[in-house]
């Protein structure tokens, strides 16, 4: 589904799929995250080139999860930017990791990397961690736009993975207060205003409390912030991952 947020922001994503964000500037376009499928990414590129008629300046990956970067193949001739950690993680994906994923011809690793942050006059890309150690956010001041990657899941349960750090994730969400924000593009789910940041914080905090034995699983399930989120199977997987972290 193509969501036109305003004349400068287009977001492509549906249900549980990851969002691809297109931001249009005077001098060209930037694309953040490229989806799981090179064919889909290629169609997005065609759509962008046919309808907007401006050059694509560069592409950004928020983190190494395949649903955010496998579509890079469609942008191989362009500059692709990510943290050095993300690029490194992409080179380390082994056969075991790739087993249950769609087969792709090759993984296109970002060539422009940064350690802490990367910026130009249009955007800031900042490594923050939390969802994964390599998670970055993208902030576009002229649009008051935050592209949060998988730090935010809106209306669906979060992917809490074995290398997620809930405490750090919560700190990052808290730190987002310093940005002027009108639109938040979550990694998955519909575009929202600032309120989804607070919702996400409350959601993670409750999960943390449950893991620490302070509230019950039932308390979580009855919480409207949990009830309204789709894809409960993601939630069971998240709890599994967190419990395994505690056993380690
Ligand atoms: Zn992710």
mmCIF file of C-alpha atoms and ligand atoms in Angstrom:
data_model
loop_
_atom_site.group_PDB
_atom_site.id
_atom_site.type_symbol
_atom_site.label_atom_id
_atom_site.label_comp_id
_atom_site.label_asym_id
_atom_site.label_seq_id
_atom_site.Cartn_x
_atom_site.Cartn_y
_atom_site.Cartn_z
ATOM 1 C CA UNK A 1 0.000 0.000 0.000
ATOM 2 C CA UNK A 2 1.265 3.457 -0.903
ATOM 3 C CA UNK A 3 0.589 6.111 1.725
ATOM 4 C CA UNK A 4 1.141 9.691 0.639
ATOM 5 C CA UNK A 5 1.763 11.512 3.896
ATOM 6 C CA UNK A 6 2.256 14.931 2.305
ATOM 7 C CA UNK A 7 3.824 16.279 -0.908
ATOM 8 C CA UNK A 8 7.276 15.237 0.306
ATOM 9 C CA UNK A 9 6.770 11.934 2.102
ATOM 10 C CA UNK A 10 5.548 8.628 0.709
ATOM 11 C CA UNK A 11 5.536 5.409 2.717
ATOM 12 C CA UNK A 12 5.111 1.971 1.203
ATOM 13 C CA UNK A 13 4.184 -0.931 3.472
ATOM 14 C CA UNK A 14 1.279 -3.180 4.323
ATOM 15 C CA UNK A 15 0.238 -5.145 7.434
ATOM 16 C CA UNK A 16 3.311 -6.734 8.972
ATOM 17 C CA UNK A 17 5.668 -5.862 6.129
ATOM 18 C CA UNK A 18 8.444 -3.355 6.747
ATOM 19 C CA UNK A 19 7.952 0.228 5.619
ATOM 20 C CA UNK A 20 9.921 1.759 2.766
ATOM 21 C CA UNK A 21 10.067 5.552 3.116
ATOM 22 C CA UNK A 22 10.535 7.941 0.210
ATOM 23 C CA UNK A 23 11.394 11.541 1.049
ATOM 24 C CA UNK A 24 11.345 14.094 -1.752
ATOM 25 C CA UNK A 25 13.599 17.132 -1.615
ATOM 26 C CA UNK A 26 14.130 19.941 -4.103
ATOM 27 C CA UNK A 27 17.240 18.316 -5.542
ATOM 28 C CA UNK A 28 16.230 14.678 -5.385
ATOM 29 C CA UNK A 29 14.874 11.746 -3.426
ATOM 30 C CA UNK A 30 16.114 9.619 -0.587
ATOM 31 C CA UNK A 31 14.838 6.147 0.224
ATOM 32 C CA UNK A 32 15.009 4.610 3.684
ATOM 33 C CA UNK A 33 14.950 0.806 3.900
ATOM 34 C CA UNK A 34 14.387 -1.385 0.881
ATOM 35 C CA UNK A 35 12.040 -4.254 1.943
ATOM 36 C CA UNK A 36 12.685 -7.976 1.902
ATOM 37 C CA UNK A 37 12.218 -8.441 -1.822
ATOM 38 C CA UNK A 38 14.515 -7.136 -4.579
ATOM 39 C CA UNK A 39 11.601 -7.387 -7.088
ATOM 40 C CA UNK A 40 9.412 -5.242 -4.868
ATOM 41 C CA UNK A 41 12.259 -2.766 -4.381
ATOM 42 C CA UNK A 42 12.757 -2.656 -8.112
ATOM 43 C CA UNK A 43 9.056 -1.816 -8.626
ATOM 44 C CA UNK A 44 9.334 0.898 -5.985
ATOM 45 C CA UNK A 45 12.327 2.330 -7.834
ATOM 46 C CA UNK A 46 10.394 2.333 -11.120
ATOM 47 C CA UNK A 47 7.438 3.999 -9.433
ATOM 48 C CA UNK A 48 9.688 6.669 -7.936
ATOM 49 C CA UNK A 49 11.548 7.340 -11.181
ATOM 50 C CA UNK A 50 8.368 7.409 -13.302
ATOM 51 C CA UNK A 51 6.223 9.547 -11.042
ATOM 52 C CA UNK A 52 8.563 11.902 -9.233
ATOM 53 C CA UNK A 53 11.089 12.557 -11.996
ATOM 54 C CA UNK A 54 13.929 13.532 -9.709
ATOM 55 C CA UNK A 55 17.159 11.625 -9.130
ATOM 56 C CA UNK A 56 17.485 9.249 -6.194
ATOM 57 C CA UNK A 57 20.265 10.830 -4.133
ATOM 58 C CA UNK A 58 20.961 7.846 -1.883
ATOM 59 C CA UNK A 59 19.428 4.962 0.032
ATOM 60 C CA UNK A 60 19.689 4.357 3.801
ATOM 61 C CA UNK A 61 19.370 1.072 5.735
ATOM 62 C CA UNK A 62 18.217 1.401 9.357
ATOM 63 C CA UNK A 63 19.581 -2.036 10.384
ATOM 64 C CA UNK A 64 20.646 -5.416 9.068
ATOM 65 C CA UNK A 65 17.349 -7.304 9.299
ATOM 66 C CA UNK A 66 16.632 -8.702 5.823
ATOM 67 C CA UNK A 67 13.173 -7.110 5.576
ATOM 68 C CA UNK A 68 14.935 -3.734 5.682
ATOM 69 C CA UNK A 69 17.873 -4.342 3.363
ATOM 70 C CA UNK A 70 17.482 -7.274 0.959
ATOM 71 C CA UNK A 71 15.851 -4.931 -1.551
ATOM 72 C CA UNK A 72 19.216 -3.112 -1.789
ATOM 73 C CA UNK A 73 19.879 -5.192 -4.917
ATOM 74 C CA UNK A 74 17.536 -2.846 -6.802
ATOM 75 C CA UNK A 75 19.722 0.140 -5.864
ATOM 76 C CA UNK A 76 23.146 -1.390 -6.358
ATOM 77 C CA UNK A 77 24.311 1.410 -8.664
ATOM 78 C CA UNK A 78 23.439 4.085 -6.076
ATOM 79 C CA UNK A 79 25.014 5.163 -2.826
ATOM 80 C CA UNK A 80 23.705 3.049 0.051
ATOM 81 C CA UNK A 81 24.381 4.335 3.558
ATOM 82 C CA UNK A 82 24.283 2.555 6.925
ATOM 83 C CA UNK A 83 26.240 2.262 10.131
ATOM 84 C CA UNK A 84 29.440 0.246 9.823
ATOM 85 C CA UNK A 85 27.864 -2.290 12.197
ATOM 86 C CA UNK A 86 24.915 -2.797 9.862
ATOM 87 C CA UNK A 87 27.172 -3.246 6.841
ATOM 88 C CA UNK A 88 29.329 -5.658 8.807
ATOM 89 C CA UNK A 89 26.316 -7.677 10.015
ATOM 90 C CA UNK A 90 25.143 -7.980 6.441
ATOM 91 C CA UNK A 91 28.435 -9.489 5.369
ATOM 92 C CA UNK A 92 28.248 -11.984 8.232
ATOM 93 C CA UNK A 93 24.857 -13.509 7.352
ATOM 94 C CA UNK A 94 25.631 -17.173 7.000
ATOM 95 C CA UNK A 95 23.773 -20.043 5.372
ATOM 96 C CA UNK A 96 22.083 -20.871 8.649
ATOM 97 C CA UNK A 97 20.705 -17.329 8.976
ATOM 98 C CA UNK A 98 19.525 -17.302 5.397
ATOM 99 C CA UNK A 99 17.831 -20.709 5.538
ATOM 100 C CA UNK A 100 14.251 -19.541 6.051
ATOM 101 C CA UNK A 101 14.454 -16.398 3.969
ATOM 102 C CA UNK A 102 13.571 -15.862 0.336
ATOM 103 C CA UNK A 103 16.535 -16.711 -1.869
ATOM 104 C CA UNK A 104 18.203 -13.643 -3.297
ATOM 105 C CA UNK A 105 20.999 -13.497 -5.815
ATOM 106 C CA UNK A 106 23.256 -11.402 -3.663
ATOM 107 C CA UNK A 107 23.260 -9.271 -0.580
ATOM 108 C CA UNK A 108 24.193 -5.722 -1.496
ATOM 109 C CA UNK A 109 26.084 -4.221 1.429
ATOM 110 C CA UNK A 110 26.082 -0.419 1.977
ATOM 111 C CA UNK A 111 29.300 1.178 0.701
ATOM 112 C CA UNK A 112 29.030 4.402 2.704
ATOM 113 C CA UNK A 113 29.276 3.689 6.403
ATOM 114 C CA UNK A 114 29.547 5.674 9.616
ATOM 115 C CA UNK A 115 30.397 4.863 13.218
ATOM 116 C CA UNK A 116 28.084 7.096 15.258
ATOM 117 C CA UNK A 117 26.183 9.319 12.871
ATOM 118 C CA UNK A 118 26.040 10.544 9.314
ATOM 119 C CA UNK A 119 24.456 13.764 8.180
ATOM 120 C CA UNK A 120 24.076 16.142 5.302
ATOM 121 C CA UNK A 121 21.966 19.287 5.018
ATOM 122 C CA UNK A 122 18.805 17.179 4.659
ATOM 123 C CA UNK A 123 18.985 14.281 7.088
ATOM 124 C CA UNK A 124 20.615 12.883 10.182
ATOM 125 C CA UNK A 125 21.229 9.140 10.423
ATOM 126 C CA UNK A 126 22.173 8.136 13.942
ATOM 127 C CA UNK A 127 23.195 4.801 15.379
ATOM 128 C CA UNK A 128 21.176 4.243 18.560
ATOM 129 C CA UNK A 129 20.857 0.489 19.228
ATOM 130 C CA UNK A 130 18.008 -1.071 21.209
ATOM 131 C CA UNK A 131 16.025 -3.205 18.786
ATOM 132 C CA UNK A 132 19.371 -4.533 17.543
ATOM 133 C CA UNK A 133 22.811 -3.170 18.471
ATOM 134 C CA UNK A 134 23.083 -1.737 14.938
ATOM 135 C CA UNK A 135 19.693 0.044 14.848
ATOM 136 C CA UNK A 136 19.761 3.576 13.456
ATOM 137 C CA UNK A 137 17.130 6.278 13.223
ATOM 138 C CA UNK A 138 16.744 8.763 10.382
ATOM 139 C CA UNK A 139 15.581 12.298 11.160
ATOM 140 C CA UNK A 140 14.523 14.846 8.544
ATOM 141 C CA UNK A 141 14.279 18.255 10.261
ATOM 142 C CA UNK A 142 12.603 20.085 7.338
ATOM 143 C CA UNK A 143 9.670 17.663 7.530
ATOM 144 C CA UNK A 144 9.771 17.059 11.298
ATOM 145 C CA UNK A 145 9.949 13.442 10.215
ATOM 146 C CA UNK A 146 11.371 10.580 12.234
ATOM 147 C CA UNK A 147 11.967 7.306 10.420
ATOM 148 C CA UNK A 148 12.337 5.034 13.396
ATOM 149 C CA UNK A 149 13.200 1.680 11.832
ATOM 150 C CA UNK A 150 12.255 -1.177 14.143
ATOM 151 C CA UNK A 151 12.511 0.928 17.288
ATOM 152 C CA UNK A 152 8.807 1.560 16.732
ATOM 153 C CA UNK A 153 6.096 -0.933 15.844
ATOM 154 C CA UNK A 154 2.736 0.754 15.497
ATOM 155 C CA UNK A 155 -0.491 -1.254 15.956
ATOM 156 C CA UNK A 156 1.345 -4.552 15.845
ATOM 157 C CA UNK A 157 3.531 -6.456 18.238
ATOM 158 C CA UNK A 158 7.241 -5.714 18.254
ATOM 159 C CA UNK A 159 9.962 -7.954 16.921
ATOM 160 C CA UNK A 160 12.044 -8.432 20.029
ATOM 161 C CA UNK A 161 14.964 -10.475 18.782
ATOM 162 C CA UNK A 162 17.774 -12.349 20.575
ATOM 163 C CA UNK A 163 20.081 -9.321 20.282
ATOM 164 C CA UNK A 164 17.493 -6.727 21.403
ATOM 165 C CA UNK A 165 18.346 -4.743 24.538
ATOM 166 C CA UNK A 166 15.096 -3.606 26.169
ATOM 167 C CA UNK A 167 16.728 -1.172 28.594
ATOM 168 C CA UNK A 168 18.686 0.520 25.853
ATOM 169 C CA UNK A 169 15.621 0.494 23.588
ATOM 170 C CA UNK A 170 13.650 2.358 26.284
ATOM 171 C CA UNK A 171 16.430 4.915 26.704
ATOM 172 C CA UNK A 172 16.485 5.549 22.978
ATOM 173 C CA UNK A 173 12.723 6.116 22.882
ATOM 174 C CA UNK A 174 13.090 8.571 25.757
ATOM 175 C CA UNK A 175 15.885 10.383 23.902
ATOM 176 C CA UNK A 176 13.653 10.970 20.879
ATOM 177 C CA UNK A 177 11.934 13.731 22.853
ATOM 178 C CA UNK A 178 14.701 16.109 21.812
ATOM 179 C CA UNK A 179 13.543 16.037 18.175
ATOM 180 C CA UNK A 180 10.677 18.143 16.849
ATOM 181 C CA UNK A 181 8.398 15.479 15.417
ATOM 182 C CA UNK A 182 5.240 15.644 13.391
ATOM 183 C CA UNK A 183 5.386 12.277 11.621
ATOM 184 C CA UNK A 184 6.800 8.979 12.774
ATOM 185 C CA UNK A 185 7.351 6.229 10.243
ATOM 186 C CA UNK A 186 7.609 3.034 12.277
ATOM 187 C CA UNK A 187 9.556 0.027 11.009
ATOM 188 C CA UNK A 188 6.227 -1.734 10.668
ATOM 189 C CA UNK A 189 2.650 -0.436 10.869
ATOM 190 C CA UNK A 190 0.942 2.801 9.877
ATOM 191 C CA UNK A 191 2.543 6.247 10.006
ATOM 192 C CA UNK A 192 1.594 8.151 13.125
ATOM 193 C CA UNK A 193 2.324 11.267 15.130
ATOM 194 C CA UNK A 194 4.542 11.430 18.179
ATOM 195 C CA UNK A 195 2.070 9.472 20.334
ATOM 196 C CA UNK A 196 3.286 6.108 19.043
ATOM 197 C CA UNK A 197 6.670 6.728 20.726
ATOM 198 C CA UNK A 198 5.062 6.917 24.157
ATOM 199 C CA UNK A 199 2.878 3.886 23.368
ATOM 200 C CA UNK A 200 5.951 1.917 22.382
ATOM 201 C CA UNK A 201 7.714 2.962 25.570
ATOM 202 C CA UNK A 202 4.807 1.839 27.742
ATOM 203 C CA UNK A 203 4.615 -1.411 25.807
ATOM 204 C CA UNK A 204 8.282 -2.283 26.300
ATOM 205 C CA UNK A 205 8.241 -1.157 29.921
ATOM 206 C CA UNK A 206 5.363 -3.510 30.696
ATOM 207 C CA UNK A 207 7.133 -6.396 28.988
ATOM 208 C CA UNK A 208 10.232 -5.625 31.032
ATOM 209 C CA UNK A 209 8.144 -5.622 34.213
ATOM 210 C CA UNK A 210 6.663 -8.971 33.315
ATOM 211 C CA UNK A 211 10.062 -10.477 32.611
ATOM 212 C CA UNK A 212 11.168 -9.190 36.026
ATOM 213 C CA UNK A 213 8.141 -10.895 37.616
ATOM 214 C CA UNK A 214 6.455 -7.645 38.683
ATOM 215 C CA UNK A 215 3.270 -8.156 36.659
ATOM 216 C CA UNK A 216 1.698 -11.279 35.175
ATOM 217 C CA UNK A 217 1.352 -12.393 31.587
ATOM 218 C CA UNK A 218 -2.398 -12.025 32.002
ATOM 219 C CA UNK A 219 -1.978 -8.371 33.017
ATOM 220 C CA UNK A 220 -0.200 -7.792 29.729
ATOM 221 C CA UNK A 221 -2.837 -9.496 27.636
ATOM 222 C CA UNK A 222 -5.590 -7.381 29.200
ATOM 223 C CA UNK A 223 -3.718 -4.131 28.602
ATOM 224 C CA UNK A 224 -5.299 -2.162 25.697
ATOM 225 C CA UNK A 225 -1.790 -1.329 24.427
ATOM 226 C CA UNK A 226 -1.307 -5.082 23.923
ATOM 227 C CA UNK A 227 -4.816 -6.087 22.932
ATOM 228 C CA UNK A 228 -4.961 -3.684 20.015
ATOM 229 C CA UNK A 229 -1.658 -4.819 18.478
ATOM 230 C CA UNK A 230 -1.872 -7.309 15.643
ATOM 231 C CA UNK A 231 0.204 -10.451 15.086
ATOM 232 C CA UNK A 232 0.216 -11.992 18.593
ATOM 233 C CA UNK A 233 2.586 -14.685 17.305
ATOM 234 C CA UNK A 234 5.283 -11.982 17.261
ATOM 235 C CA UNK A 235 4.590 -11.399 20.927
ATOM 236 C CA UNK A 236 5.048 -15.053 21.908
ATOM 237 C CA UNK A 237 8.298 -15.106 19.932
ATOM 238 C CA UNK A 238 9.451 -11.923 21.703
ATOM 239 C CA UNK A 239 8.785 -13.402 25.141
ATOM 240 C CA UNK A 240 10.652 -16.553 24.132
ATOM 241 C CA UNK A 241 13.687 -14.501 23.087
ATOM 242 C CA UNK A 242 13.634 -12.476 26.307
ATOM 243 C CA UNK A 243 13.395 -15.541 28.508
ATOM 244 C CA UNK A 244 16.344 -17.097 26.666
ATOM 245 C CA UNK A 245 18.343 -13.888 27.308
ATOM 246 C CA UNK A 246 17.713 -14.268 31.037
ATOM 247 C CA UNK A 247 18.831 -17.880 31.094
ATOM 248 C CA UNK A 248 22.170 -16.969 29.469
HETATM 249 ZN ZN1 LIG B 1 14.287 -5.434 12.728
#
